[in-house]
mmCIF file of C-alpha atoms in Angstrom:
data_model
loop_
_atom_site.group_PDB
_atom_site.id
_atom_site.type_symbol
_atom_site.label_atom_id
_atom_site.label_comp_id
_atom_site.label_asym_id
_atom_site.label_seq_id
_atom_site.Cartn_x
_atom_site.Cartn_y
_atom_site.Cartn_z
ATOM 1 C CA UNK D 1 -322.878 -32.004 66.010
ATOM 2 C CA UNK D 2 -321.343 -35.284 64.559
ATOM 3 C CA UNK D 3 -323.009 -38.203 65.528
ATOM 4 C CA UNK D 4 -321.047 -40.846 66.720
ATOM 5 C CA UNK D 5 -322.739 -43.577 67.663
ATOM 6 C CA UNK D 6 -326.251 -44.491 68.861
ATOM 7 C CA UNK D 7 -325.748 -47.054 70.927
ATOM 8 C CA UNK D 8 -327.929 -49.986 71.684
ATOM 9 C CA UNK D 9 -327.112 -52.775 74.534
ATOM 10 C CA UNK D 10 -326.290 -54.924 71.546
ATOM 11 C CA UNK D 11 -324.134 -53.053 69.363
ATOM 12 C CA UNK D 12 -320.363 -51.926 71.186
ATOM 13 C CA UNK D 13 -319.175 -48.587 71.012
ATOM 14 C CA UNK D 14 -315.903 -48.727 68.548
ATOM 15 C CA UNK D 15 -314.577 -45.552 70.502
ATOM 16 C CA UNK D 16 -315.785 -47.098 74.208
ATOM 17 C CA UNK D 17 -312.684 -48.942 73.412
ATOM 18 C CA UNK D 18 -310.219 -46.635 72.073
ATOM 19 C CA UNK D 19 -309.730 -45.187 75.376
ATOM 20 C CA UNK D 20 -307.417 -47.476 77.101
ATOM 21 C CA UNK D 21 -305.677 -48.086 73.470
ATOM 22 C CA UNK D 22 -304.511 -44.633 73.559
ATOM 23 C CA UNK D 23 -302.481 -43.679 76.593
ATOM 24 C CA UNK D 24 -301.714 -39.737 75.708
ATOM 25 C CA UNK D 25 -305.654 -39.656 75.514
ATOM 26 C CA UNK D 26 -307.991 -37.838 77.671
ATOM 27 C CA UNK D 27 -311.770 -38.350 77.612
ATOM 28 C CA UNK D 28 -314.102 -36.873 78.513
ATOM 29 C CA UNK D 29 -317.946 -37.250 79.278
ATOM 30 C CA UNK D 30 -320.621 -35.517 79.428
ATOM 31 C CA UNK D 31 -324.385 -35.893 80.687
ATOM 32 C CA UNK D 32 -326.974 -33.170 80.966
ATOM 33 C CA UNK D 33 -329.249 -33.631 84.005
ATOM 34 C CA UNK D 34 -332.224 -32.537 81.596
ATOM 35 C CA UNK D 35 -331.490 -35.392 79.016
ATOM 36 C CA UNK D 36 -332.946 -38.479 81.288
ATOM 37 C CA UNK D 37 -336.647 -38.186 81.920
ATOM 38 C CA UNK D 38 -337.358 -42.044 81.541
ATOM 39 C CA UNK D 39 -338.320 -43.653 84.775
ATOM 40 C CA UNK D 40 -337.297 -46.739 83.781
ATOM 41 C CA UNK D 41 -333.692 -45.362 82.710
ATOM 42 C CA UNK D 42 -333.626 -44.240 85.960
ATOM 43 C CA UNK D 43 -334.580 -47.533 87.603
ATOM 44 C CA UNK D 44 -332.056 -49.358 85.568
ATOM 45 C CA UNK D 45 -329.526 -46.984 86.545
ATOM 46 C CA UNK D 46 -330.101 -47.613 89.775
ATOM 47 C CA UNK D 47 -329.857 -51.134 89.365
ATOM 48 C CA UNK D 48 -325.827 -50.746 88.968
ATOM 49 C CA UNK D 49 -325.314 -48.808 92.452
ATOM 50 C CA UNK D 50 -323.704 -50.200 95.383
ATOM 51 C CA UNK D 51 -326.651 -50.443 98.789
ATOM 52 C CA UNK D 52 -324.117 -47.608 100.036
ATOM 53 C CA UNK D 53 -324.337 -45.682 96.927
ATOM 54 C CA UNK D 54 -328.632 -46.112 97.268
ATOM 55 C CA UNK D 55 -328.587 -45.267 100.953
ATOM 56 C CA UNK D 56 -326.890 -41.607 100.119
ATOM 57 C CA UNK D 57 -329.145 -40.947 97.014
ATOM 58 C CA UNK D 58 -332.081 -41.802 99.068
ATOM 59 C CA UNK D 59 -330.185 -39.951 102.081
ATOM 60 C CA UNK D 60 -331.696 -36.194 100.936
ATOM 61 C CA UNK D 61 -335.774 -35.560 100.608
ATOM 62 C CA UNK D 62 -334.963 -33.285 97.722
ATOM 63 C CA UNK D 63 -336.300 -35.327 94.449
ATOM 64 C CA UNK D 64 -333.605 -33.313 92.506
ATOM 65 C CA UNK D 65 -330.706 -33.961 94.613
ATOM 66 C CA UNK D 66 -331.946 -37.889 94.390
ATOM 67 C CA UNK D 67 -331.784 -37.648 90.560
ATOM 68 C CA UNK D 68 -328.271 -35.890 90.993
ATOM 69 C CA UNK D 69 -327.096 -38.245 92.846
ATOM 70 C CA UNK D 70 -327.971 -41.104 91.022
ATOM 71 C CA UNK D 71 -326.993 -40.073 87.839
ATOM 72 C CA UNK D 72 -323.547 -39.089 89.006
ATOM 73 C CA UNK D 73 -322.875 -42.649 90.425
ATOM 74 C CA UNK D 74 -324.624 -44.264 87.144
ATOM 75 C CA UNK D 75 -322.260 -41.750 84.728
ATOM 76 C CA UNK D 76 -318.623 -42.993 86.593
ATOM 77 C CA UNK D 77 -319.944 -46.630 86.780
ATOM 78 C CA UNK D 78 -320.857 -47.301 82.790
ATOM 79 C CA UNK D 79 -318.546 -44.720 82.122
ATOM 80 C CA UNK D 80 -315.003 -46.698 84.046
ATOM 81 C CA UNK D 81 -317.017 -50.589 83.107
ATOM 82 C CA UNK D 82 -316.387 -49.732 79.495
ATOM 83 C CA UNK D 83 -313.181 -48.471 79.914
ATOM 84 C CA UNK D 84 -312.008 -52.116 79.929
ATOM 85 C CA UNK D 85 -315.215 -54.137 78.274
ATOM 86 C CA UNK D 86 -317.333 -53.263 75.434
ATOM 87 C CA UNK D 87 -320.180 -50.893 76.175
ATOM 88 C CA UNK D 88 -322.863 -54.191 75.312
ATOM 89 C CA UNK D 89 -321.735 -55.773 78.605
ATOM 90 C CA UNK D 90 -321.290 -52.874 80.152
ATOM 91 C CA UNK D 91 -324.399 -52.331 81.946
ATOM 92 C CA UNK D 92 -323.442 -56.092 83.744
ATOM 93 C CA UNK D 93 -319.894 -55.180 84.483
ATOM 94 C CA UNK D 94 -320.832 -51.700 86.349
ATOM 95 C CA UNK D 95 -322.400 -53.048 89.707
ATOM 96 C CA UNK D 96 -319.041 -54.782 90.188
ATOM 97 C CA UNK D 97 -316.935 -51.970 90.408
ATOM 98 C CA UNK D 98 -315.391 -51.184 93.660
ATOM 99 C CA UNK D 99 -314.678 -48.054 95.100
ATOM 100 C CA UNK D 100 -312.306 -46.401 97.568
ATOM 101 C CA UNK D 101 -310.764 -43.082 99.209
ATOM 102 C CA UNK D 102 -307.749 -41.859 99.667
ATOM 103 C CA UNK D 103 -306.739 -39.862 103.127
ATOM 104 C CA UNK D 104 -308.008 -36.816 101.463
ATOM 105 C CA UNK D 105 -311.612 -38.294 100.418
ATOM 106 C CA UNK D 106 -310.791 -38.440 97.004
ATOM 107 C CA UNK D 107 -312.256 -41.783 95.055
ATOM 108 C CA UNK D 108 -310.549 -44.150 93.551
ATOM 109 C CA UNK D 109 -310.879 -47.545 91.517
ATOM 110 C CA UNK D 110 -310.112 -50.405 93.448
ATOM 111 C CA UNK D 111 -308.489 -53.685 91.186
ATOM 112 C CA UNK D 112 -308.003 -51.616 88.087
ATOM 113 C CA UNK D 113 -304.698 -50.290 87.827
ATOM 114 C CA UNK D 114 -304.137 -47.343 85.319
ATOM 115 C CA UNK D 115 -307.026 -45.844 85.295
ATOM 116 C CA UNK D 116 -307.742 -42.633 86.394
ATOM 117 C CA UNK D 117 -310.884 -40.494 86.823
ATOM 118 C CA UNK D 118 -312.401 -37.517 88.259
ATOM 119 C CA UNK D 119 -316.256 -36.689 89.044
ATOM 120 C CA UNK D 120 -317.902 -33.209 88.883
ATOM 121 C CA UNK D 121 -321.460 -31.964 88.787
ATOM 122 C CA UNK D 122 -323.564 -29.433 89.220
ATOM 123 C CA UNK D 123 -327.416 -29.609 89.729
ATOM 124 C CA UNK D 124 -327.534 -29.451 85.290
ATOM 125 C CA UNK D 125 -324.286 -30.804 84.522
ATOM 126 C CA UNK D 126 -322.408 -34.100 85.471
ATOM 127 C CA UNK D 127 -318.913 -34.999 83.923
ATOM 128 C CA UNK D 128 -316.586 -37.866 84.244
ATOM 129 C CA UNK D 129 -312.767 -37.772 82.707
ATOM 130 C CA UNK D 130 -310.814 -40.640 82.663
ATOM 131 C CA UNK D 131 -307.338 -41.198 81.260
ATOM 132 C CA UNK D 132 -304.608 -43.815 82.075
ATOM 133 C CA UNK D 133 -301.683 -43.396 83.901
ATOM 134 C CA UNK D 134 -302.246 -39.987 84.716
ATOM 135 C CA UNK D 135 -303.562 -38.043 87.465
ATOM 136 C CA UNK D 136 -306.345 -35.909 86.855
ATOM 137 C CA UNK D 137 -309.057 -33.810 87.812
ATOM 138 C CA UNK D 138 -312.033 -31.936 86.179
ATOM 139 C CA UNK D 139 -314.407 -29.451 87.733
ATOM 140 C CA UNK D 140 -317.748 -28.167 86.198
ATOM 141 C CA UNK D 141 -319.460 -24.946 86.834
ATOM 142 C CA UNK D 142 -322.986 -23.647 86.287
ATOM 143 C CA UNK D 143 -322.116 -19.691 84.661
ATOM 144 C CA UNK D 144 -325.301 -18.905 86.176
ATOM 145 C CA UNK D 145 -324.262 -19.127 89.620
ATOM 146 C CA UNK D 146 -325.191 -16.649 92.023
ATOM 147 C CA UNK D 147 -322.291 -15.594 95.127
ATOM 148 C CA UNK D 148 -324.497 -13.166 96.768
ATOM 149 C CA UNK D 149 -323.057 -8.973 96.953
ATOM 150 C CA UNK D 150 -319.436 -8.734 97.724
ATOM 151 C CA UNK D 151 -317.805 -11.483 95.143
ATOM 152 C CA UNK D 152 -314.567 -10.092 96.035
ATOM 153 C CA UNK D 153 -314.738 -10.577 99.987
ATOM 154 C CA UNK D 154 -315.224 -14.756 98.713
ATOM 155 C CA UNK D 155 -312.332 -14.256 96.505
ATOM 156 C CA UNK D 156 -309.906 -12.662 99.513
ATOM 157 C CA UNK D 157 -310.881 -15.880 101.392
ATOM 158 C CA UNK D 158 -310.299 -18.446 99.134
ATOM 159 C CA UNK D 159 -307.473 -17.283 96.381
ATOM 160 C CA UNK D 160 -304.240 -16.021 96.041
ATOM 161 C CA UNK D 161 -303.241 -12.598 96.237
ATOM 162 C CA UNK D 162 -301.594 -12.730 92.825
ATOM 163 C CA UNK D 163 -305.443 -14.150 91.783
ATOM 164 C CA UNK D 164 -307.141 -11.504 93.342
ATOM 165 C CA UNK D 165 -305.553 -8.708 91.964
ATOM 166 C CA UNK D 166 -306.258 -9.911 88.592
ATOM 167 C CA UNK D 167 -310.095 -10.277 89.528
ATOM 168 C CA UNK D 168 -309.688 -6.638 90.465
ATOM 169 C CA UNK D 169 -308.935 -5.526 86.927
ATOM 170 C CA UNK D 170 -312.639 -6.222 86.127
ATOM 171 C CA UNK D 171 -314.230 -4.091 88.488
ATOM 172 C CA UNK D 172 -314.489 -1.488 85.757
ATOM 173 C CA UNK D 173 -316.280 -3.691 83.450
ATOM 174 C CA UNK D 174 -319.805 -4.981 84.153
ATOM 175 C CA UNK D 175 -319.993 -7.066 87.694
ATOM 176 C CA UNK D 176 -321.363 -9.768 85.280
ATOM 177 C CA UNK D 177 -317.661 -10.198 83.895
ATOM 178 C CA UNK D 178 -316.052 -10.505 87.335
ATOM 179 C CA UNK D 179 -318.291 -13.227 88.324
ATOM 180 C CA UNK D 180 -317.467 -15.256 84.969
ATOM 181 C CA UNK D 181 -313.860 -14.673 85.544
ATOM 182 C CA UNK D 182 -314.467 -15.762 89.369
ATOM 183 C CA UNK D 183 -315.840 -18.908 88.113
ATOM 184 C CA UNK D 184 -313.401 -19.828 85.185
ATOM 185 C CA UNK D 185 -310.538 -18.956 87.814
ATOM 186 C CA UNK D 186 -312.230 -21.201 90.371
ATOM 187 C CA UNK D 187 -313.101 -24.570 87.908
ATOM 188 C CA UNK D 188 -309.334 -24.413 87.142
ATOM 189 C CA UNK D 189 -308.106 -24.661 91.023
ATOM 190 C CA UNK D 190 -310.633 -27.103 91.751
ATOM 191 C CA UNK D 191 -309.513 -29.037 88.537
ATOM 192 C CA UNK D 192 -305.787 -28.590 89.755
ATOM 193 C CA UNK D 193 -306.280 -29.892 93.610
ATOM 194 C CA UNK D 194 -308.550 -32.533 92.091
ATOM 195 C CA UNK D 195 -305.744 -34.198 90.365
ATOM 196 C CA UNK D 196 -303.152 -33.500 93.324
ATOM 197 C CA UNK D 197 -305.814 -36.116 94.628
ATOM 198 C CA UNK D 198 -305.964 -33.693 98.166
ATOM 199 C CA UNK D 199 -308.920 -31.374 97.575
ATOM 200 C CA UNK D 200 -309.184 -27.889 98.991
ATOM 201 C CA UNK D 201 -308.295 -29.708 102.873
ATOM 202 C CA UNK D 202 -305.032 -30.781 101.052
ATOM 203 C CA UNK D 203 -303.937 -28.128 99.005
ATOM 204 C CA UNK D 204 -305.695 -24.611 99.988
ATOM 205 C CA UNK D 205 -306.444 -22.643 96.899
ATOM 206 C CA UNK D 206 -304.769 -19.666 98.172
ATOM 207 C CA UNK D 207 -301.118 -21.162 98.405
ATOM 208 C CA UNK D 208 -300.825 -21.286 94.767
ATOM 209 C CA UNK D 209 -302.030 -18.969 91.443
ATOM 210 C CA UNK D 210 -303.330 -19.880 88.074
ATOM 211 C CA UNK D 211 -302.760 -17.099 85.699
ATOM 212 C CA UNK D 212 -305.341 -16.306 82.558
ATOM 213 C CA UNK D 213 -303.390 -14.350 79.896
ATOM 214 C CA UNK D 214 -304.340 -13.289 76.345
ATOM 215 C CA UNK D 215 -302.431 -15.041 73.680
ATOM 216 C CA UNK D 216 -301.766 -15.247 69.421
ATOM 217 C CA UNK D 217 -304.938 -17.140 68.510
ATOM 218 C CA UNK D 218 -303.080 -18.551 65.076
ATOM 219 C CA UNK D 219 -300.468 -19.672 67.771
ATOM 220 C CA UNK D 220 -302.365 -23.078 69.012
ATOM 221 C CA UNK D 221 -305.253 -25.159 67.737
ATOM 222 C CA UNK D 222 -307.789 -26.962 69.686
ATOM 223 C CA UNK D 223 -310.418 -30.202 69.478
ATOM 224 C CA UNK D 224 -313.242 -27.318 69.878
ATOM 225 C CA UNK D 225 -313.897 -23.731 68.691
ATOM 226 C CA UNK D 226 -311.910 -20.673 70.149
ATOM 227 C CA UNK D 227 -313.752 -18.163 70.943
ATOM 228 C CA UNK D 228 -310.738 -16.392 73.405
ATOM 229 C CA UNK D 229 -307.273 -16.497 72.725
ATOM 230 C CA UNK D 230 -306.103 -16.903 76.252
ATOM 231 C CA UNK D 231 -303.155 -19.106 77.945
ATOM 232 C CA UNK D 232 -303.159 -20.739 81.106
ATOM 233 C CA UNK D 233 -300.057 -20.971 83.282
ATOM 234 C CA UNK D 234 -299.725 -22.087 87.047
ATOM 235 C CA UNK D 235 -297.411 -20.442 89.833
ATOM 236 C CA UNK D 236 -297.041 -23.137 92.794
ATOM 237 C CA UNK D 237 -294.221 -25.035 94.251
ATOM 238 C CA UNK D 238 -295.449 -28.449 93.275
ATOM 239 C CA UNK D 239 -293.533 -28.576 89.979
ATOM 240 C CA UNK D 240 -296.333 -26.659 87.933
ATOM 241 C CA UNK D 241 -294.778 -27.579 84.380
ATOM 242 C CA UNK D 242 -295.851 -31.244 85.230
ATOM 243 C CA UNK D 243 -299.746 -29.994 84.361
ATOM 244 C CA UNK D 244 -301.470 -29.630 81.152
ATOM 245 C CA UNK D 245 -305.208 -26.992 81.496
ATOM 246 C CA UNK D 246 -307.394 -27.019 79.583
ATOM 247 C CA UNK D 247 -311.084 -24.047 80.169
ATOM 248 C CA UNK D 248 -313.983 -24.407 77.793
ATOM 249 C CA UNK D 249 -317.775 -24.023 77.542
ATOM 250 C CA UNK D 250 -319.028 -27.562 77.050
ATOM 251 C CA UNK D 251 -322.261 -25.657 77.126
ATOM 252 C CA UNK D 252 -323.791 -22.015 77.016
ATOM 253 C CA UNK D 253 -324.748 -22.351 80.289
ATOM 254 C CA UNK D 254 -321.709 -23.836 81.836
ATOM 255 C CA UNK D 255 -317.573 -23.471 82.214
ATOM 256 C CA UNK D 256 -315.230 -26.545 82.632
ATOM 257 C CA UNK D 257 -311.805 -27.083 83.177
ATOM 258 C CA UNK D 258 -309.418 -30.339 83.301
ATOM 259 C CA UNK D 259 -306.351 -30.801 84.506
ATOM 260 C CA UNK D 260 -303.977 -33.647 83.360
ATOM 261 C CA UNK D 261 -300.246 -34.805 84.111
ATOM 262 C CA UNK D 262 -298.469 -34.192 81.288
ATOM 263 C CA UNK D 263 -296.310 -37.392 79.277
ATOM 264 C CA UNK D 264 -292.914 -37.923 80.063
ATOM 265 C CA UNK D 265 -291.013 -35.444 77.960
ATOM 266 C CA UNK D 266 -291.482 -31.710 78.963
ATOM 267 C CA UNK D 267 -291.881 -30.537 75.165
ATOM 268 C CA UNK D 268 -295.369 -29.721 72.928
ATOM 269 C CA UNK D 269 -294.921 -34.227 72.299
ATOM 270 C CA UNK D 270 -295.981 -34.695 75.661
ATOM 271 C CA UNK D 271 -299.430 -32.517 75.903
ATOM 272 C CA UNK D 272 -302.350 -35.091 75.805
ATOM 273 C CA UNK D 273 -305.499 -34.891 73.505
ATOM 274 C CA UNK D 274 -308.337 -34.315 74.640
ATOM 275 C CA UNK D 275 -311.997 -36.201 73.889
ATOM 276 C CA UNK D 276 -315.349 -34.653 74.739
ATOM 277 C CA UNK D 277 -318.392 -36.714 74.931
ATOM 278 C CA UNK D 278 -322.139 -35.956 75.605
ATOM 279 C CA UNK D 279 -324.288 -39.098 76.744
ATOM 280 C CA UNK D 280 -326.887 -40.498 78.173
ATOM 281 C CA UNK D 281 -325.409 -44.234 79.975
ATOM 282 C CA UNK D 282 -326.806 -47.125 77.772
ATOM 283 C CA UNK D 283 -328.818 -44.822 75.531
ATOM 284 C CA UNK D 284 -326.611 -42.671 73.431
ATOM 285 C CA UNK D 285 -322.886 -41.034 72.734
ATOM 286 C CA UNK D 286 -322.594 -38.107 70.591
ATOM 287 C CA UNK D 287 -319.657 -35.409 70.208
ATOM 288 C CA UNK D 288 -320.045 -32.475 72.424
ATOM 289 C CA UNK D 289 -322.261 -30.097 70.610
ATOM 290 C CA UNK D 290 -321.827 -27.153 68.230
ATOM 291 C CA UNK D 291 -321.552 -24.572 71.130
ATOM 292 C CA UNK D 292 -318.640 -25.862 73.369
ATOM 293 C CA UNK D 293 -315.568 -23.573 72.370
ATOM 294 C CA UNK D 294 -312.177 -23.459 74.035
ATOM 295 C CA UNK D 295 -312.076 -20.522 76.011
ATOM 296 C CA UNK D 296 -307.813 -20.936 77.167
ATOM 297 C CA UNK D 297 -305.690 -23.755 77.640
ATOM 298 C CA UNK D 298 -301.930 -24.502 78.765
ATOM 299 C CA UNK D 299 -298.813 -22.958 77.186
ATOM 300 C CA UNK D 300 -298.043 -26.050 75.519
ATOM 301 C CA UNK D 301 -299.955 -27.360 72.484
ATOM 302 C CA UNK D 302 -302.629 -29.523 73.089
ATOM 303 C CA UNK D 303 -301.944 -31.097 69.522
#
């Protein structure tokens, strides 16, 4: 992969900065759970947390759930304290940060207006996207993930029957296939409710239907590799042309999927590009690896 930058607390990240220069931008970070073994990393991450945000990592007895915990809250805080300062001060500017909920539990920066983010993680995978003036959400998934024998009785509960029927298509192929599907389907609801800002208590993932649909593959072009030609359209009554998708691999191992309000405008001008980031906080930004690949994105052009 290129190499962007290797940062050092002394040396600012040029493109830390770019992303509140560049409204129609949306970036993206992230960090792999198995990239921080320092324990001093780790101490100085948890320098930055709030004595709320130390009581719940400390909350659980599992030493892997403490480490998931902490580097979630250390990823959004460096990550959003650069958003508006260089990344050299950034590591001072990060305890500061203030935090709040909205009715539905969602979080939210308090004293920066503009700024918008959304957390996900699994127990391998954290990411943080942030844009401006845009709601947004983004939801990783570990393709490895297990839902125990009848994937299709979780599926009646928790989609649409438009959603379910289309899961049913795959029950000739391998059950391996189905799951995958399950999970791409699932990152992109979680994505969408995400950026309503209500969750799944807000907007149940049943009352509305994302739709997966092979496409031309010379038709659209991408900031990563294709390796499926597929389109990804939305079927709810909250204005649905308002939302740009985007489903990739930012891994082997994993599935993601953002979801960002579009620009004013309605036409291919007012799709926003997207910027995809692995780090390690205070250590170290590279573009996302060789083996991310788009896997479908919205019927607009991303570019």
């Amino acid at each position: 992969s290129q190499v962007l930058s290797s940062v050092s607390l002394l040396r600012p990240s040029s493109h830390s900065l770019r992303i509140i220069q560049q409204c129609r931008e949306v970036h993206c970070w992230f960090l792999f759970v198995e990239d921080v073994q320092s324990p001093s990393l780790l101490k100085a991450y948890e320098s930055f947390l709030s004595s709320d945000e130390r009581d719940r990592v400390y909350s659980v007895d599992s030493e892997r759930l403490r480490k998931e915990r902490l580097l979630t809250r250390a990823l959004v805080r460096t990550t959003l304290a650069r958003c508006k300062i260089n990344h050299a001060f950034a590591s001072k500017f990060s305890w500061s940060l203030k935090f709040s909920k909205n009715e539905f539990g969602k979080p939210e920066l308090v004293g920066m207006n503009g700024l918008c983010f959304s957390l996900s993680h699994t127990s391998s995978l954290i990411s943080c996207a942030v844009t401006t003036h845009s709601e947004l959400g983004v939801d990783v998934e570990d393709k490895r993930r297990v839902f125990g024998s009848n994937l299709m009785r979780l599926a009646r509960r928790w989609l649409s029957d438009k959603e379910v029927s289309w899961l049913q298509g795959f029950a000739s192929s391998s059950s391996d296939e189905q799951r995958r599907r399950f999970i791409q389907l699932w990152t992109l609801k979680e994505a969408y409710v995400k950026a309503l800002g209500r969750g799944i208590s807000g907007a149940p993932l049943s009352n509305f239907s994302g739709v997966i649909s092979r496409m031309d593959p010379a038709s659209k072009r991408t900031l990563l590799p294709v390796m499926q030609a597929q389109t990804i359209s939305l079927e709810s009554e909250e204005s649905p042309w308002r939302w740009q998708f985007l489903l990739f691999e930012p891994s082997q191992h994993h599935y993601a999927s953002i979801c960002a309000q579009r620009l004013e405008g309605g036409d291919a001008n007012s799709s926003r590009d997207f910027k995809f980031w692995r780090t390690v906080p205070l250590v170290r930004d590279e573009a996302l690896g060789d083996d991310a690949v788009a896997l479908a994105w919205s019927s607009l052009a991303l570019l």
